[in-house]
Short mmCIF file of C-alpha atoms in Angstrom, two decimals:
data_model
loop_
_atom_site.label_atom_id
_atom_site.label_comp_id
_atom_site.label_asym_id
_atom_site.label_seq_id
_atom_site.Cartn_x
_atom_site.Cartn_y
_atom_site.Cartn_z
CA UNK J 1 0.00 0.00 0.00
CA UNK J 2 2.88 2.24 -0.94
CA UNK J 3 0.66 4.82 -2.53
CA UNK J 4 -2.63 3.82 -0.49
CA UNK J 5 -3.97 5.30 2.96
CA UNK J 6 -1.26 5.35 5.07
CA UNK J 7 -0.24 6.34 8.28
CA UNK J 8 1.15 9.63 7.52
CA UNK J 9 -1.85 10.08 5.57
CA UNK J 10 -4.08 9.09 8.53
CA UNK J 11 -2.38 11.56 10.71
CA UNK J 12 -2.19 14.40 7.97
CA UNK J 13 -6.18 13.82 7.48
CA UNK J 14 -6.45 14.29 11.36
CA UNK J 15 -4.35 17.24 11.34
CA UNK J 16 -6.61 18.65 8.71
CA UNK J 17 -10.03 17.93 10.62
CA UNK J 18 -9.00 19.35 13.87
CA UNK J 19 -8.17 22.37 12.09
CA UNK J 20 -11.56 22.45 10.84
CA UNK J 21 -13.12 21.61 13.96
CA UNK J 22 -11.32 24.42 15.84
CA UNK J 23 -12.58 27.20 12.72
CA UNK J 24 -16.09 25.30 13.62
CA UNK J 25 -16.45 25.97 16.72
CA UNK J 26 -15.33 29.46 16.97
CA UNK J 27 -17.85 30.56 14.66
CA UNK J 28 -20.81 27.81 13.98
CA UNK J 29 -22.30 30.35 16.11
CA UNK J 30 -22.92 34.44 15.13
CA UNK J 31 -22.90 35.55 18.53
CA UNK J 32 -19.86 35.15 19.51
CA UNK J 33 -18.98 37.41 16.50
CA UNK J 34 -21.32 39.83 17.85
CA UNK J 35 -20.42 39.53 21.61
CA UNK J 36 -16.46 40.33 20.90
CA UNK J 37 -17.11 42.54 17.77
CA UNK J 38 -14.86 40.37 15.54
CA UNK J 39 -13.43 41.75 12.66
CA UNK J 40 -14.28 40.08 9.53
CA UNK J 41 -12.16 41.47 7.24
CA UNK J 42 -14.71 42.58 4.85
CA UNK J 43 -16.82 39.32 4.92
CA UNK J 44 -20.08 39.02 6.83
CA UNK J 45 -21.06 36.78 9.68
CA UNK J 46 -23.17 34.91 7.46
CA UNK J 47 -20.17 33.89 5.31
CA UNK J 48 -17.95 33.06 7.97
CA UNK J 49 -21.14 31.08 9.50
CA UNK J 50 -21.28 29.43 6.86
CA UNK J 51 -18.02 28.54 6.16
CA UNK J 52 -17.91 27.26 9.55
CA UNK J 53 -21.00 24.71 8.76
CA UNK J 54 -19.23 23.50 6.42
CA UNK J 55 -16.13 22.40 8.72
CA UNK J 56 -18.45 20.12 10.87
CA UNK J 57 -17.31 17.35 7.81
CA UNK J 58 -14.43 17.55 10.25
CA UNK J 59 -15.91 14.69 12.31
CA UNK J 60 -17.05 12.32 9.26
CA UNK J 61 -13.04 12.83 8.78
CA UNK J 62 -11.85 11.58 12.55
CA UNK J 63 -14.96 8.84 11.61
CA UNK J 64 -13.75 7.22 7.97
CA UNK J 65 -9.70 7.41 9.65
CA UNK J 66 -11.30 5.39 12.31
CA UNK J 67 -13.00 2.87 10.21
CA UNK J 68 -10.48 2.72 7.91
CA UNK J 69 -7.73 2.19 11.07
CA UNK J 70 -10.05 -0.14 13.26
CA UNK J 71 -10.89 -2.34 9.80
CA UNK J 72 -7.17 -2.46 9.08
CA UNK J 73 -6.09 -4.19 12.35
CA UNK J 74 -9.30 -6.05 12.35
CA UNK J 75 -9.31 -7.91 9.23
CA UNK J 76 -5.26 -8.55 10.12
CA UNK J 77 -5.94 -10.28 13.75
CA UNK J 78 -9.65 -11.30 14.09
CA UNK J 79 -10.38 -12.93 10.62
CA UNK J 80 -11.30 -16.11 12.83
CA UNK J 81 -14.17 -14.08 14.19
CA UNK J 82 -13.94 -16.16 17.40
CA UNK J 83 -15.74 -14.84 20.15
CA UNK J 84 -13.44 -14.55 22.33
CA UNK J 85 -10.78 -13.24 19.95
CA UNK J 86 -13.47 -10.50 19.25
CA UNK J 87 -13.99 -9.48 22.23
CA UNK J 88 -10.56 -9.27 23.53
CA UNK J 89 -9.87 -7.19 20.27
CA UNK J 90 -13.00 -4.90 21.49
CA UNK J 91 -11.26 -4.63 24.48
CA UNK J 92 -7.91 -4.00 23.89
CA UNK J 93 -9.02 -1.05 20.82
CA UNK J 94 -11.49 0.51 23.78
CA UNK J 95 -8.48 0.48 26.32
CA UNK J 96 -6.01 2.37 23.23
CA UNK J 97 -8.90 4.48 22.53
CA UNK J 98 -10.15 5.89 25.16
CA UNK J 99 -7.51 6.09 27.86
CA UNK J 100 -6.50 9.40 26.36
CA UNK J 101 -9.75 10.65 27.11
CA UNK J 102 -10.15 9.22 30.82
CA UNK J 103 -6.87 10.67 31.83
CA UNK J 104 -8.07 14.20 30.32
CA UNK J 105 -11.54 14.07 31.46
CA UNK J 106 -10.28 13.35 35.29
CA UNK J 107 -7.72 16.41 35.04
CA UNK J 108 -10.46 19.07 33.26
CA UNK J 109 -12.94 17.70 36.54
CA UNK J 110 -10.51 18.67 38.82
CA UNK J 111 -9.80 21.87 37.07
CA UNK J 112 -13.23 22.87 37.56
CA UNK J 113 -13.12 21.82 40.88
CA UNK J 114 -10.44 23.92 42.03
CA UNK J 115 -11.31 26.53 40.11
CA UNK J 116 -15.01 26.66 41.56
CA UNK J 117 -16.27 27.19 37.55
CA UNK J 118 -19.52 24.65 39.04
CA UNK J 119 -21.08 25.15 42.43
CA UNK J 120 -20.65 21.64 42.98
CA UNK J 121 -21.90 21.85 46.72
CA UNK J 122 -25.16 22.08 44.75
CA UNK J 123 -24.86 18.54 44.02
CA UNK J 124 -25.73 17.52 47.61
CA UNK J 125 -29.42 17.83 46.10
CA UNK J 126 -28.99 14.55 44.07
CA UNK J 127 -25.42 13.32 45.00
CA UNK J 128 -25.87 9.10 43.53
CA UNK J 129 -27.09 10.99 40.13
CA UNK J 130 -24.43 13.87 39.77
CA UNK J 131 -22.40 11.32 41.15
CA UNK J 132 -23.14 8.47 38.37
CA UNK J 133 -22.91 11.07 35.71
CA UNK J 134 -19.55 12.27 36.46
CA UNK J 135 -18.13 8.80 36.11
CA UNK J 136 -20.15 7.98 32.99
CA UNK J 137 -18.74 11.40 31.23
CA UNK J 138 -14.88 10.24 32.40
CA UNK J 139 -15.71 7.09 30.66
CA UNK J 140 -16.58 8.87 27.66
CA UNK J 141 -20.02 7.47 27.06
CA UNK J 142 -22.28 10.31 28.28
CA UNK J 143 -23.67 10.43 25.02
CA UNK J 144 -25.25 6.56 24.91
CA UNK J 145 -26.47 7.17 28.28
CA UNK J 146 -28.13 10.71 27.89
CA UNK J 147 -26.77 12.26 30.82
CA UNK J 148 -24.73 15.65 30.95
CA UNK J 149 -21.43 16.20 29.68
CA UNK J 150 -18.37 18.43 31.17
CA UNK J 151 -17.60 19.27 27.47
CA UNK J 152 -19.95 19.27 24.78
CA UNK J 153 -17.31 18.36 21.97
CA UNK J 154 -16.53 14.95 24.37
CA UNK J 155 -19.96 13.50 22.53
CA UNK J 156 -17.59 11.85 19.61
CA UNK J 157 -16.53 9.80 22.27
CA UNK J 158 -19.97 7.76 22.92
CA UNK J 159 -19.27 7.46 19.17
CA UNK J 160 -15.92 6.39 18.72
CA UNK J 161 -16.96 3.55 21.88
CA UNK J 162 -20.21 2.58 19.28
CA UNK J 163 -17.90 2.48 16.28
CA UNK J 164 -15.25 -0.15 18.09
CA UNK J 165 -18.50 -2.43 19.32
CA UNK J 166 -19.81 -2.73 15.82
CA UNK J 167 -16.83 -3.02 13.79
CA UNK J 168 -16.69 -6.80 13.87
CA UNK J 169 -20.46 -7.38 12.87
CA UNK J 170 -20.71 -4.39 10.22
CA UNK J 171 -17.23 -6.32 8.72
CA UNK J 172 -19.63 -9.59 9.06
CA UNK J 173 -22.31 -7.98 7.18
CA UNK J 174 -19.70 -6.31 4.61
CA UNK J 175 -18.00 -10.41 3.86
CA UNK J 176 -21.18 -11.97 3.88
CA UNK J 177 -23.42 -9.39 1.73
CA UNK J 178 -21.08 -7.35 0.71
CA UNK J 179 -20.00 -3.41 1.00
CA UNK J 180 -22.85 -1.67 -1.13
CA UNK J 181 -25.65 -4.06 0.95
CA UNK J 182 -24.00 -2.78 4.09
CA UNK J 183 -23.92 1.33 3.14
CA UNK J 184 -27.41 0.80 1.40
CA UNK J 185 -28.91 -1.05 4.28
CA UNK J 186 -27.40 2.14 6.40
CA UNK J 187 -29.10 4.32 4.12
CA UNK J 188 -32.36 2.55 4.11
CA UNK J 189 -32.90 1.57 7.50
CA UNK J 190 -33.88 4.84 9.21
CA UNK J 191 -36.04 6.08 6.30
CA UNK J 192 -37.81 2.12 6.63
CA UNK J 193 -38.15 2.70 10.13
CA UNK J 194 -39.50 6.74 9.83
CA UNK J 195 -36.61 7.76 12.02
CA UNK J 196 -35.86 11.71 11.55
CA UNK J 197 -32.47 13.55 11.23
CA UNK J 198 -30.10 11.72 14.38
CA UNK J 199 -28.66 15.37 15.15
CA UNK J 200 -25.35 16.36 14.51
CA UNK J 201 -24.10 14.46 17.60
CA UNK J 202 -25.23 11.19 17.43
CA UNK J 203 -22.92 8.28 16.11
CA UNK J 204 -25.45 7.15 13.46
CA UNK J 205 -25.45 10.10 11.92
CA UNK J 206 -21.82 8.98 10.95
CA UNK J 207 -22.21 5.69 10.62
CA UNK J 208 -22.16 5.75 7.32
CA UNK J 209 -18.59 7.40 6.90
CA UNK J 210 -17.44 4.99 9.03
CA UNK J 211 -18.25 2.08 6.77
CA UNK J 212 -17.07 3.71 3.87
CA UNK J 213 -13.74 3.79 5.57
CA UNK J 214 -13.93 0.25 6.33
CA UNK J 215 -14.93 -0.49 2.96
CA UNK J 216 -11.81 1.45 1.08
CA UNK J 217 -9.68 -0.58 3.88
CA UNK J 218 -10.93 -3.42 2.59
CA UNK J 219 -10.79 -3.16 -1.17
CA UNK J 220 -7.51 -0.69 -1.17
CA UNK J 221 -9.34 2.14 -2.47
CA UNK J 222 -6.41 4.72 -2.50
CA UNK J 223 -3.94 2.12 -4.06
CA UNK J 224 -6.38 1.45 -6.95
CA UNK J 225 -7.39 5.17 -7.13
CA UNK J 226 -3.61 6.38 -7.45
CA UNK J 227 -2.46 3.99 -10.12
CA UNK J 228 -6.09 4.81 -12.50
CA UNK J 229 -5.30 6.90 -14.90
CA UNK J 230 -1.37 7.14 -15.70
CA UNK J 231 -1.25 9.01 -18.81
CA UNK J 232 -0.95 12.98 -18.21
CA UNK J 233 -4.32 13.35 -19.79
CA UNK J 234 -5.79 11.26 -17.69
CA UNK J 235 -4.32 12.37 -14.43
CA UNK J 236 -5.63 16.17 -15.79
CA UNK J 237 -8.75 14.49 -16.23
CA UNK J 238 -8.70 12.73 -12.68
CA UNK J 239 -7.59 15.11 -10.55
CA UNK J 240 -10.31 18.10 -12.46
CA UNK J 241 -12.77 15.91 -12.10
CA UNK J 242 -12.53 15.50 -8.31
CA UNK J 243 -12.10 18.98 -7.83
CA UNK J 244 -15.26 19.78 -9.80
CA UNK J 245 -17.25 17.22 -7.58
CA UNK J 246 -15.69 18.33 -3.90
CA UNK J 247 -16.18 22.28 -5.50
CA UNK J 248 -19.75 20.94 -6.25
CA UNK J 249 -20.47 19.62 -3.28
CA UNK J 250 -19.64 22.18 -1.06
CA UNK J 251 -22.08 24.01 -3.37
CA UNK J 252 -24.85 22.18 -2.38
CA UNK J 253 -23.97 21.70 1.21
CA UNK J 254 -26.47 24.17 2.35
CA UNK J 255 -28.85 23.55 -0.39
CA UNK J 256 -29.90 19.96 0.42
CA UNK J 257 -31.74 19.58 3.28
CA UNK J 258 -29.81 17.79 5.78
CA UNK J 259 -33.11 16.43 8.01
CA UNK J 260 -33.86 14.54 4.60
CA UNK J 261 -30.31 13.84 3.12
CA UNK J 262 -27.68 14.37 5.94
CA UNK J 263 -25.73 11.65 4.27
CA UNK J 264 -24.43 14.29 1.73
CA UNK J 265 -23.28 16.61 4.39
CA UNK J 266 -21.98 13.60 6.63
CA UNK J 267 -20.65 11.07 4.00
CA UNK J 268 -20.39 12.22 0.45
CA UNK J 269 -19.17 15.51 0.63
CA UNK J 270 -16.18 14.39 3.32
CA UNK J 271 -15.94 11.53 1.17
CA UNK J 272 -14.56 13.92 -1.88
CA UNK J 273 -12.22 16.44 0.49
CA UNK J 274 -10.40 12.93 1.53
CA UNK J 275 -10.06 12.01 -1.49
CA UNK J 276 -8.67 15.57 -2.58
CA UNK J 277 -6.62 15.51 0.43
CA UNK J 278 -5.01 12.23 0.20
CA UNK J 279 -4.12 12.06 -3.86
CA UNK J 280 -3.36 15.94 -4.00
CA UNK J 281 -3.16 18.35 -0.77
CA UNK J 282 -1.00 16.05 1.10
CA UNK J 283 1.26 15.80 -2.11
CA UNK J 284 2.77 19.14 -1.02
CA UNK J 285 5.52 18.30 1.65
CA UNK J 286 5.80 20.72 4.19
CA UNK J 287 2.15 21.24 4.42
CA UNK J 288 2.14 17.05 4.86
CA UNK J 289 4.52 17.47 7.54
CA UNK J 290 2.65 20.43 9.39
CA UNK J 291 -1.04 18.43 9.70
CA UNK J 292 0.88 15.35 10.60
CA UNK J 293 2.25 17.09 13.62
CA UNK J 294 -0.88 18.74 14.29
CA UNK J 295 -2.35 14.94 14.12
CA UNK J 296 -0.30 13.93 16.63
CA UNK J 297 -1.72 15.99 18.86
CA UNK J 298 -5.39 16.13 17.48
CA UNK J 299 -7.00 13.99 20.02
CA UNK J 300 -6.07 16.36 23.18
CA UNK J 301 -6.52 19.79 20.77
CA UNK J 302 -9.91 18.32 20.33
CA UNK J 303 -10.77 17.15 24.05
CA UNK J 304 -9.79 21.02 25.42
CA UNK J 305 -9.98 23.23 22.60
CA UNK J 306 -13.74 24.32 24.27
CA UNK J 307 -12.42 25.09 27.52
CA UNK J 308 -9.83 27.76 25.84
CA UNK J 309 -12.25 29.33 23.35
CA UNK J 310 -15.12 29.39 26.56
CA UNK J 311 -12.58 29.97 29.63
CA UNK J 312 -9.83 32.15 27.45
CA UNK J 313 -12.96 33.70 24.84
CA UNK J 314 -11.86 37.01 26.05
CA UNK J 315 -8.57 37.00 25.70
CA UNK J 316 -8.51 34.77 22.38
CA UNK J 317 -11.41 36.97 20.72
CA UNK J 318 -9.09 39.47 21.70
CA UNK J 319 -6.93 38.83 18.92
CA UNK J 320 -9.62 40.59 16.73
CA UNK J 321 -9.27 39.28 13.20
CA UNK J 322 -11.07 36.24 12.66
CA UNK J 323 -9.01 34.38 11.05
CA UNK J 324 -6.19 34.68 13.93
CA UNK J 325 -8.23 33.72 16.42
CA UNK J 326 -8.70 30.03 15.80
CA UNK J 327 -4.86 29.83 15.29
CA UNK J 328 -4.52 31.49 18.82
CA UNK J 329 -7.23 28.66 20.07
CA UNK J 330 -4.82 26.22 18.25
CA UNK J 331 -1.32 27.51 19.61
CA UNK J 332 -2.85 27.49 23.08
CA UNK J 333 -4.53 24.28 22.56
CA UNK J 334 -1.14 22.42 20.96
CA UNK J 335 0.40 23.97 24.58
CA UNK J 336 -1.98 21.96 26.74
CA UNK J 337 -1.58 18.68 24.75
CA UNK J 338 2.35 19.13 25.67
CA UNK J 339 1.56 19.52 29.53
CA UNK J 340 -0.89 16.63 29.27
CA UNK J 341 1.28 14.12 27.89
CA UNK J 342 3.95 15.66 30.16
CA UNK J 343 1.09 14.33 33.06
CA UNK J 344 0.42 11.37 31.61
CA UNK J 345 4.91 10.65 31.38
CA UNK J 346 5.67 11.44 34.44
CA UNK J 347 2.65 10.36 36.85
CA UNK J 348 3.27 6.74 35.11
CA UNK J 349 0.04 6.79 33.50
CA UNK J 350 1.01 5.93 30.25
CA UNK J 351 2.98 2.80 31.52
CA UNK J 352 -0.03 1.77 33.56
CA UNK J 353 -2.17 1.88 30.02
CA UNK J 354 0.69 0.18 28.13
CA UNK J 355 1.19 -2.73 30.90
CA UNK J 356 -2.76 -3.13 30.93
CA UNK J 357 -2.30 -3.63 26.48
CA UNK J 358 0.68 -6.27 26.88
CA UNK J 359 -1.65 -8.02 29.97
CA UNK J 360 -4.20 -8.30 27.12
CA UNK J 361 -2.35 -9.04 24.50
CA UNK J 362 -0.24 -11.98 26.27
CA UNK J 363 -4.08 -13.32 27.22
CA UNK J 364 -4.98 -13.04 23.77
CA UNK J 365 -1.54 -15.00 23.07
CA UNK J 366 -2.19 -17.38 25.73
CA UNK J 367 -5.99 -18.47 24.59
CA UNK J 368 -5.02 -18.27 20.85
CA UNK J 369 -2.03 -20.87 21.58
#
């Protein structure tokens, strides 16, 4: 897979989405525009509104890298589909997963406690419930269980959790009936069933991103896709004609209705900028280079960005000009993510996680011999 999906790709694509998510958040919204009198540098807030809209295909990104990743090590060490080799493989990609997130949701709790940004005496009221919904938001699954969240980007979480427990029997489905029965059964099902629009934060709405990732996994999409077409014309031909569909599709983002079609939003129209991305942007070296560093980091940018914009909003908005301000939410962000895995070094958390892996991985060893 020389010229297919790979790593560096993965973590340039990552790079890519948190910026996106960052630009997102700051300005999904036109009141913060309003509230810190942003300059727009002769655009209007509706532009930059909608703009920002746009950048929610950031999380269909993080969603087809994760299918694509999870499939890859799936179909490599669970092609038995034992049981038990399934769910130690559930296991073992929940621990890598979401440990990042446990250690960073415990240190932003005690943040806020110290800080007093709750009145958690309050709590007293209904202690067991506060109580129970604390731990469930550490563990990342707030989302599946409907109660509150410290962080309202933290929802991808519940997602990511969904994602890893239905890998192995969406790869069933895919083997047995193959890929376009699985993404048109996706497709189908909630329109069979009447269900309305998920919501923007619900893992079904990118489900089907997900198993598109799987799918290109599976069948080497970008290998095939990079050696079609070798002849300059075609490669003209190619590479026009995928900018003329992502260029389209961003022009009817906004047009389609997304409570009727929010697969276009959520799966096609990602589907093209990774495309774009991975045969052309990421061509261009030290651009590569920057997003793969920034993927590095892009799970901890992601879990805190929220608490700089919200806690630092006046001193970021400060800034003025709207495009520096997500960069100062960035530089600020990419700062944390340091000091956290600084924590997570030299408390001994990270050993702790990676002596829990080899504990599994030995018991894998041990039932597989």
């Amino acid at each position: 897979m020389s010229n297919g999906l790979k790593k560096e790709d993965s973590a340039a694509l990552k790079g890519f989405a948190v910026l996106l998510l960052i630009f997102h958040h700051c300005y999904r919204m036109a009141d913060r525009i309003e509230k810190y009198n942003v300059d727009l540098c002769g655009l209007t807030s509706e532009q930059i509104v909608a703009v920002a809209e746009c950048c929610k295909i950031c999380v269909a990104i993080f969603a087809f890298v994760s299918g694509y990743g999870l499939m890859y090590g799936y179909s490599s060490k669970a092609k038995k589909r034992d049981p038990q080799v399934v769910s130690q493989w559930i296991a073992g990609h929940v621990l890598s997963t979401m440990s990042g997130f446990w250690f960073t949701a415990v240190i932003s709790y005690l943040i806020y406690y110290l800080m007093k940004f709750k009145d958690f005496a309050a709590w007293r009221e209904a202690f067991g419930k506060n109580a129970f919904a604390v731990v469930v938001d550490i563990l990342g699954i707030s989302k599946l269980m409907k109660t509150d969240s410290l962080n309202g980007a933290w929802w991808y979480m519940s997602a990511a959790f969904a994602f890893i427990i239905l890998l192995p029997f969406l790869e069933a489905v895919i083997g047995r009936f193959g890929s376009v029965f699985c993404i048109a059964s996706i497709f189908l099902f909630p329109r069979m069933i009447k269900m309305k629009f998920p919501g923007g934060s619900r893992p079904y709405s990118f489900l089907m991103i997900f198993v598109i990732g799987m799918v290109c996994c599976r069948h080497n999409f970008f290998q095939k896709f990079h050696e079609w077409g070798q002849t300059k014309l075609q490669k003209t031909v190619k590479f026009l004609g995928v900018t003329a569909l992502m260029c389209s599709g961003f022009f009817f983002y906004h047009k389609i209705d997304m409570k009727t079609f929010w697969e276009f939003q959520y799966a096609v129209v990602p589907f093209l900028v990774i495309i774009f991305c991975v045969e052309y942007l990421f061509r261009i070296v030290p651009l590569s280079a920057f997003l793969r560093y920034l993927g590095r980091h892009s799970m901890n940018i992601w879990l805190v960005h929220t608490f700089v914009r919200d806690w630092g909003g006046q001193y970021v908005f400060a800034l003025h000009k709207f495009w520096l301000i997500p960069i100062g939410v960035m530089i600020i962000s990419l700062g944390i993510s340091y000091c956290l895995d600084f924590l997570r070094k030299i408390t001994g958390y990270d050993k702790l996680i990676q002596l829990a892996q080899n504990k599994l991985k030995s018991h894998t060893a041990v039932q597989n011999g």
